[in-house]
mmCIF file of C-alpha atoms in Angstrom:
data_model
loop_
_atom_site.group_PDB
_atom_site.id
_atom_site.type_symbol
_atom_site.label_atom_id
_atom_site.label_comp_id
_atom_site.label_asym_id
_atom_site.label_seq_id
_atom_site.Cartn_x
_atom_site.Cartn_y
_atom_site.Cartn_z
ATOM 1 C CA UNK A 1 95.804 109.691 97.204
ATOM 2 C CA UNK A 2 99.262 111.041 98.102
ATOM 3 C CA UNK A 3 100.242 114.283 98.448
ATOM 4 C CA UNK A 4 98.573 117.656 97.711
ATOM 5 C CA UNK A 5 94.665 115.940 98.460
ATOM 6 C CA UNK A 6 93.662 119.177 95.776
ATOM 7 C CA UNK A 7 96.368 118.217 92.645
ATOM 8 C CA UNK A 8 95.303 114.280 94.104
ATOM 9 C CA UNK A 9 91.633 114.722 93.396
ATOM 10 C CA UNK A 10 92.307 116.269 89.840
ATOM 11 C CA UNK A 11 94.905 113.463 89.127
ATOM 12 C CA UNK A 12 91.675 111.039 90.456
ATOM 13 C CA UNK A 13 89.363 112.451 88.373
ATOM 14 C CA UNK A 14 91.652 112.413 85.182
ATOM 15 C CA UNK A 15 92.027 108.725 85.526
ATOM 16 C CA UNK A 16 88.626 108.227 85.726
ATOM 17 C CA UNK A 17 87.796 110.064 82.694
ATOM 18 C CA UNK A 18 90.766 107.169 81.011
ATOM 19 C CA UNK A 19 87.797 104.553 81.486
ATOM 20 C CA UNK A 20 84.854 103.695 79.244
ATOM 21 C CA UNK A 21 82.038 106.072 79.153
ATOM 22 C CA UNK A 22 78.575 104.728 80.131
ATOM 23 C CA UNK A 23 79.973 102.683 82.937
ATOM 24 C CA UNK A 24 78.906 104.242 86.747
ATOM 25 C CA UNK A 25 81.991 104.882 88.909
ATOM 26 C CA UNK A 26 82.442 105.664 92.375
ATOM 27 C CA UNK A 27 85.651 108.033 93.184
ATOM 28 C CA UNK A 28 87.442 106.227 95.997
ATOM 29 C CA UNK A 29 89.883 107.718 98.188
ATOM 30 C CA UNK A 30 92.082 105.367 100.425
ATOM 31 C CA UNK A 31 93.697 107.200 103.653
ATOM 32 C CA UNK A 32 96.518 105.162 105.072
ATOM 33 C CA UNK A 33 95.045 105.312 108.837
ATOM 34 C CA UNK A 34 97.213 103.019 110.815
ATOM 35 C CA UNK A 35 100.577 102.615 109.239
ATOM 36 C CA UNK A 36 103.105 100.347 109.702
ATOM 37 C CA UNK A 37 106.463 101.026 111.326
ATOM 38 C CA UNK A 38 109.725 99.129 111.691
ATOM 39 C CA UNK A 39 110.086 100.341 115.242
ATOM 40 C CA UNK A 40 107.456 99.482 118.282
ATOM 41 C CA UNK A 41 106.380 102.702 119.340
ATOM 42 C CA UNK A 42 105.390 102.935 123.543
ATOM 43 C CA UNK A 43 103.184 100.250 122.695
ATOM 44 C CA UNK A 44 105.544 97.720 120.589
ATOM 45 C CA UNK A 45 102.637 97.281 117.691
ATOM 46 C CA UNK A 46 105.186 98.527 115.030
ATOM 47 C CA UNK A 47 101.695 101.343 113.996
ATOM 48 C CA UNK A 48 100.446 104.753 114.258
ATOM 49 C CA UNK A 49 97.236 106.061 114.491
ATOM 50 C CA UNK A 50 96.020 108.756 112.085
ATOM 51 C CA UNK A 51 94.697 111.886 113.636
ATOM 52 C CA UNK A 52 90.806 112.515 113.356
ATOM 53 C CA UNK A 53 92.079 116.309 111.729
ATOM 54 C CA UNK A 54 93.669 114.187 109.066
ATOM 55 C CA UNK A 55 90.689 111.483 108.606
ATOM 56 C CA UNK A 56 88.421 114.608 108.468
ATOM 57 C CA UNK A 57 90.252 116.146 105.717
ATOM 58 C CA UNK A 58 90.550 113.310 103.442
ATOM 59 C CA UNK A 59 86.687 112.314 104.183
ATOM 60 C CA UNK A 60 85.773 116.286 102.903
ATOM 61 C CA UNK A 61 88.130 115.393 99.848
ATOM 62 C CA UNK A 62 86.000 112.374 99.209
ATOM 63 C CA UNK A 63 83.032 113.894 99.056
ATOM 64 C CA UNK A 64 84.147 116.796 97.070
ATOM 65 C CA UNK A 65 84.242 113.807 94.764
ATOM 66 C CA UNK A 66 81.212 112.589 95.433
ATOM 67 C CA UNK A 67 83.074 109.323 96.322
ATOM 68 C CA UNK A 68 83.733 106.954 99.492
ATOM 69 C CA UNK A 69 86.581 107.056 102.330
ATOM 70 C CA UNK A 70 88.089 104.204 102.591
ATOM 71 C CA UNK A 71 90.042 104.103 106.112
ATOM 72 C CA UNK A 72 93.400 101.625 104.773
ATOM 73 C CA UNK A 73 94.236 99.764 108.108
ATOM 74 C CA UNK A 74 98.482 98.323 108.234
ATOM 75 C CA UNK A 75 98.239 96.852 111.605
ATOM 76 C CA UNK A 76 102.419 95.891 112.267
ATOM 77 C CA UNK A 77 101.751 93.477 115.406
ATOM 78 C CA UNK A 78 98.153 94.731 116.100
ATOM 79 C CA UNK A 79 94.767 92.604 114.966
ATOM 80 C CA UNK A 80 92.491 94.091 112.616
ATOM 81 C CA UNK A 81 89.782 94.215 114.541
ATOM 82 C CA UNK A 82 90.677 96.591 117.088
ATOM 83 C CA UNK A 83 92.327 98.747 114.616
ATOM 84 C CA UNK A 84 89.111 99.274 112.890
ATOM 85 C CA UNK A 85 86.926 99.864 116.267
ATOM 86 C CA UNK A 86 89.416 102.587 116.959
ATOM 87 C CA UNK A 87 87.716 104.556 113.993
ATOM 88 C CA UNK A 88 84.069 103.741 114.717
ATOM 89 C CA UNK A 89 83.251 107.235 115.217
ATOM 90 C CA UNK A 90 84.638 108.093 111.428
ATOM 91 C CA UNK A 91 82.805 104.392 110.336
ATOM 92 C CA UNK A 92 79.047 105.449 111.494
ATOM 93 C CA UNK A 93 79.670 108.260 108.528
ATOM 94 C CA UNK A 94 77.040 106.543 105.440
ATOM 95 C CA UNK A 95 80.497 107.070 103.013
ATOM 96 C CA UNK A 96 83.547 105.284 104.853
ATOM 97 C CA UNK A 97 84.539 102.114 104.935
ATOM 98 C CA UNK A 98 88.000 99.802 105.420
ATOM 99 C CA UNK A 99 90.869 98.402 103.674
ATOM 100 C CA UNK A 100 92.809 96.213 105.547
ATOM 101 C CA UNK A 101 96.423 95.038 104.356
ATOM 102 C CA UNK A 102 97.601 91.833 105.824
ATOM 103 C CA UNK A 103 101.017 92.419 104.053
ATOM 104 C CA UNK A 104 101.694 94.304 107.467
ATOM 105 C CA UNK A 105 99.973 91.859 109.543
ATOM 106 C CA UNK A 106 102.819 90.331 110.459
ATOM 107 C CA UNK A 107 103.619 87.938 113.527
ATOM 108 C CA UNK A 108 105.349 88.465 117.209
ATOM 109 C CA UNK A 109 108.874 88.230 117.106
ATOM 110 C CA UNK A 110 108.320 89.695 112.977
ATOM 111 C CA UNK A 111 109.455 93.498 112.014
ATOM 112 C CA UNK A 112 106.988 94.457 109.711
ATOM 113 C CA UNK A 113 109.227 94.590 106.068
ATOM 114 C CA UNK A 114 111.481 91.373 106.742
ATOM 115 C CA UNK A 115 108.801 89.158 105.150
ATOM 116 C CA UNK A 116 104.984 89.364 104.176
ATOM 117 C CA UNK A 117 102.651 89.232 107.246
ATOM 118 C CA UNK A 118 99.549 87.567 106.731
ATOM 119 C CA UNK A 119 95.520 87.094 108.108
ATOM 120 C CA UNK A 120 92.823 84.926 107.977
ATOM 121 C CA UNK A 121 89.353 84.079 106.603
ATOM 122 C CA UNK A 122 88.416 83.862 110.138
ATOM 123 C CA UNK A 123 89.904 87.611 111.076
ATOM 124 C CA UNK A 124 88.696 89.155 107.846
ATOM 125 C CA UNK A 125 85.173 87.808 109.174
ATOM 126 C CA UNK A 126 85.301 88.846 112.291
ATOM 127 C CA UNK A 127 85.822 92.616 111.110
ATOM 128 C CA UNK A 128 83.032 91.798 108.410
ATOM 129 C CA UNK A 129 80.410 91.318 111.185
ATOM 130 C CA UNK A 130 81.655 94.123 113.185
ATOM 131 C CA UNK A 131 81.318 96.478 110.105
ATOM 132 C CA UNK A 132 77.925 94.411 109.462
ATOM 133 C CA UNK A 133 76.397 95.542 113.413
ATOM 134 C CA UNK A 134 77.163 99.261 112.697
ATOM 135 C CA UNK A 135 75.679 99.228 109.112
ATOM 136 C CA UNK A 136 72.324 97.522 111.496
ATOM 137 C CA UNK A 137 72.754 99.409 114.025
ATOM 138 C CA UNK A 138 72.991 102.965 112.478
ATOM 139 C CA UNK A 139 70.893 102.073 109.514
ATOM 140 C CA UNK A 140 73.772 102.534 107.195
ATOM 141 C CA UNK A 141 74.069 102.015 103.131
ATOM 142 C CA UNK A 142 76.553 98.380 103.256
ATOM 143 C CA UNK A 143 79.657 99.195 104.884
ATOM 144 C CA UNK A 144 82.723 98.606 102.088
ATOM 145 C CA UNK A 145 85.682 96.624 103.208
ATOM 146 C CA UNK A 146 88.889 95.448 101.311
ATOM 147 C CA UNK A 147 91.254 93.451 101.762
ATOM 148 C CA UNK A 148 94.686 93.699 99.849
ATOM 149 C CA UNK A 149 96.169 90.422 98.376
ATOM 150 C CA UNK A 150 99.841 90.412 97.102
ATOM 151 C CA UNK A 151 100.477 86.889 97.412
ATOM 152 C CA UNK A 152 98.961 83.331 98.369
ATOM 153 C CA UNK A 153 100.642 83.032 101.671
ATOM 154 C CA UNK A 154 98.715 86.630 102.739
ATOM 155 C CA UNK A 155 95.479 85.394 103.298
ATOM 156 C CA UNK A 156 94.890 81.814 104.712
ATOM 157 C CA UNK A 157 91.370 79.905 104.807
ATOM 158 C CA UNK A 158 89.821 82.597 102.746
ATOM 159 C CA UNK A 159 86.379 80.397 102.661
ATOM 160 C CA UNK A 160 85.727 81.144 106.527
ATOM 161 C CA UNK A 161 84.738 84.847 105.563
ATOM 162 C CA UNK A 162 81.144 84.614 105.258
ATOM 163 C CA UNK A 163 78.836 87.195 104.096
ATOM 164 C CA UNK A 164 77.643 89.479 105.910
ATOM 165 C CA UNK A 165 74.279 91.459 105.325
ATOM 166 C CA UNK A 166 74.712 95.337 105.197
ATOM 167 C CA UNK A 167 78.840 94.501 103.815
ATOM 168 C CA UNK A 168 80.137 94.584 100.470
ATOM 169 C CA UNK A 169 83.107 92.892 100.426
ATOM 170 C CA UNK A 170 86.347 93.477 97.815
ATOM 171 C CA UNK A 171 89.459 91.615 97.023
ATOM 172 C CA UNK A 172 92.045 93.819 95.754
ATOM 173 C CA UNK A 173 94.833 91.891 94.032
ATOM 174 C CA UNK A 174 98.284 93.792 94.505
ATOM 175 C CA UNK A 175 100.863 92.344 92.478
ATOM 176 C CA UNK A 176 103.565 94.831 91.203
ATOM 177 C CA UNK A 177 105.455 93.969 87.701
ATOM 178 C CA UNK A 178 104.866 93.979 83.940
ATOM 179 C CA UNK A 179 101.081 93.263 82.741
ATOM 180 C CA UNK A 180 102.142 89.095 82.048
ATOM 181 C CA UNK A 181 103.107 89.444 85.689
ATOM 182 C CA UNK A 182 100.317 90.672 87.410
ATOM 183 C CA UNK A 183 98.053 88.752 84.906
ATOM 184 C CA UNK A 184 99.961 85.445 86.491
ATOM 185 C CA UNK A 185 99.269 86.810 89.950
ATOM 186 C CA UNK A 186 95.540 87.705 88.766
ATOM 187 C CA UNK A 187 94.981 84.526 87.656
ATOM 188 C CA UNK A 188 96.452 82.389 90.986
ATOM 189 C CA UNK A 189 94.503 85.104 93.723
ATOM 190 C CA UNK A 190 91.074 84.756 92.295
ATOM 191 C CA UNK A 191 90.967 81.171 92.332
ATOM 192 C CA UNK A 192 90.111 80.725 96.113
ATOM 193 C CA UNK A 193 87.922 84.530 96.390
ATOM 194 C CA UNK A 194 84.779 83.533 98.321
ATOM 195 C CA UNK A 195 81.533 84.141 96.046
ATOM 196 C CA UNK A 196 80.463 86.941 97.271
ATOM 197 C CA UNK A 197 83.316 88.449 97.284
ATOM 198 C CA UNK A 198 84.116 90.885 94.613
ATOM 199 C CA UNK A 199 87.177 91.231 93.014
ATOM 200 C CA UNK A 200 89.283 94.366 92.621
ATOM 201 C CA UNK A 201 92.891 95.133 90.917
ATOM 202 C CA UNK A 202 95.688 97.296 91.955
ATOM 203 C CA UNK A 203 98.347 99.199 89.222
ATOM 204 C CA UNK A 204 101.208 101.233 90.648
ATOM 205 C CA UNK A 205 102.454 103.959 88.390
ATOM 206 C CA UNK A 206 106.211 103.558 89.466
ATOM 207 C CA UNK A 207 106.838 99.961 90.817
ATOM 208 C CA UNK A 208 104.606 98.394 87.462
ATOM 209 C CA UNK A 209 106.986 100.719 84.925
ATOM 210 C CA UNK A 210 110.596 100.457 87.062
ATOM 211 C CA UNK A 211 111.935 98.153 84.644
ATOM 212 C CA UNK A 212 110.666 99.877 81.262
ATOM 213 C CA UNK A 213 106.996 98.292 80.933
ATOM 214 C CA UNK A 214 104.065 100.049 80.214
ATOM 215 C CA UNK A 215 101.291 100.250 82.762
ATOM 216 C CA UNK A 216 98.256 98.532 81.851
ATOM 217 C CA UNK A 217 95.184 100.606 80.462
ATOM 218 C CA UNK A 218 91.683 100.297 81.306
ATOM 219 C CA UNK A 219 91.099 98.619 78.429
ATOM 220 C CA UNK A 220 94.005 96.010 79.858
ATOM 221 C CA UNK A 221 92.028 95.688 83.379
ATOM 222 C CA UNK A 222 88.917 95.302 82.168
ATOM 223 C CA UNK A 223 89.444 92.315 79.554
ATOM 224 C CA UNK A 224 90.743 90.276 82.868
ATOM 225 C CA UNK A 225 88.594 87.613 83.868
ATOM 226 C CA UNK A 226 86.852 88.465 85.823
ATOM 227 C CA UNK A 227 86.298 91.997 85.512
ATOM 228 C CA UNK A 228 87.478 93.750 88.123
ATOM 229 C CA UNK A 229 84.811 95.614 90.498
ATOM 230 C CA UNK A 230 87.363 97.914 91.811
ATOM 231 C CA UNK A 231 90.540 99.433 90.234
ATOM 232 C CA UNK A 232 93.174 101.191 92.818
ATOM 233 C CA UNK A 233 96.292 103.398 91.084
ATOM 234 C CA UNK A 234 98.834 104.081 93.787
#
């Protein structure tokens, strides 16, 4: 959602209705919680923190849905992990999850924006079990996390995230361009997806139309193989 989060809900909602009937869909709302900057801050981790007033309102927005928060994590020079502890209090909630973006991940020495950062199997796994203890620990429906894709390079050694019980784990596949495009990039990202990972599909109403294409319809996103799990508009 950007924006008004009332006029964002009803745009949400309308897209929904765009899908097949008869198919069960969760409304997800994704809050940018730690974004990316291309200055330090006091700390020099190129990211901000979210306020809990903000995290609050977007979590009553999602459940005026009837839907799931999903807290989207762009960590500049920080590690994922910590970044997610630092909304444990929001993650014992039964509805919200993560979405971590390791297109910000980037490296010392890197300004976030110059070039792609990037994570591995062995970080995404490490914030898998954390989210896996809390679902345990708090007797929690499985804990949702996602992690963006937008290139090969992004994610390295994707086989050394394991499952986890009590997560449910998504691969979201962001490439931006016409439909042959982002079939292409489809097609190269799902090849290494762990098993039990899920895979999901991102569609950008400006970026995926700047150069006169049409966005891709349901009907589009569904007929890839394989069927995406989880469909983000931005």
């Amino acid at each position: 959602m950007t924006g008004d989060l009332t006029e964002a809900s009803h745009a949400l909602r309308r897209q929904i209705e765009t899908f097949p009937p008869g198919r069960p869909i969760t409304p997800v709302v994704e809050l940018i919680a730690t974004t990316v900057h291309r200055s330090p801050g006091e700390d020099g981790m190129f990211r901000s923190r979210c306020t809990d007033e903000t995290v609050r309102d977007y979590l009553d927005a999602a459940r005026a849905l009837n839907g799931l928060l999903l807290l989207n994590i762009q960590p500049g020079r920080a590690d994922f992990l910590p970044e997610v502890q630092a909304y444990e209090r929001w993650l014992t909630e039964p509805d919200v999850g993560v979405a971590l973006d390791p297109e910000w991940a980037v490296e010392p020495g890197v300004v976030p924006g110059k070039k792609f950062g990037r994570t591995t199997g062995t970080e995404l796994d490490g914030v898998a079990g954390y989210l896996g203890g809390l679902a345990e620990a708090h007797r929690l429906p499985a804990k949702v996390m996602i992690y963006h894709q937008v290139a090969a390079s992004v994610v390295r050694d994707e086989g050394l995230l394991r499952p986890h019980q009590g997560v449910s784990v998504v691969k979201v596949v962001d490439g931006i361009g016409s439909a042959e495009a982002k079939k292409a990039t489809w097609k190269t990202l799902v090849k290494t997806t762990p098993a039990h990972v899920r895979p999901g599909f991102k569609l950008f109403f400006e970026e995926d139309t700047r150069r006169g294409a049409d966005l891709m319809t349901p009907a589009d996103v569904l007929a890839l193989n394989p069927t995406p799990a989880y469909v983000v508009y931005e």
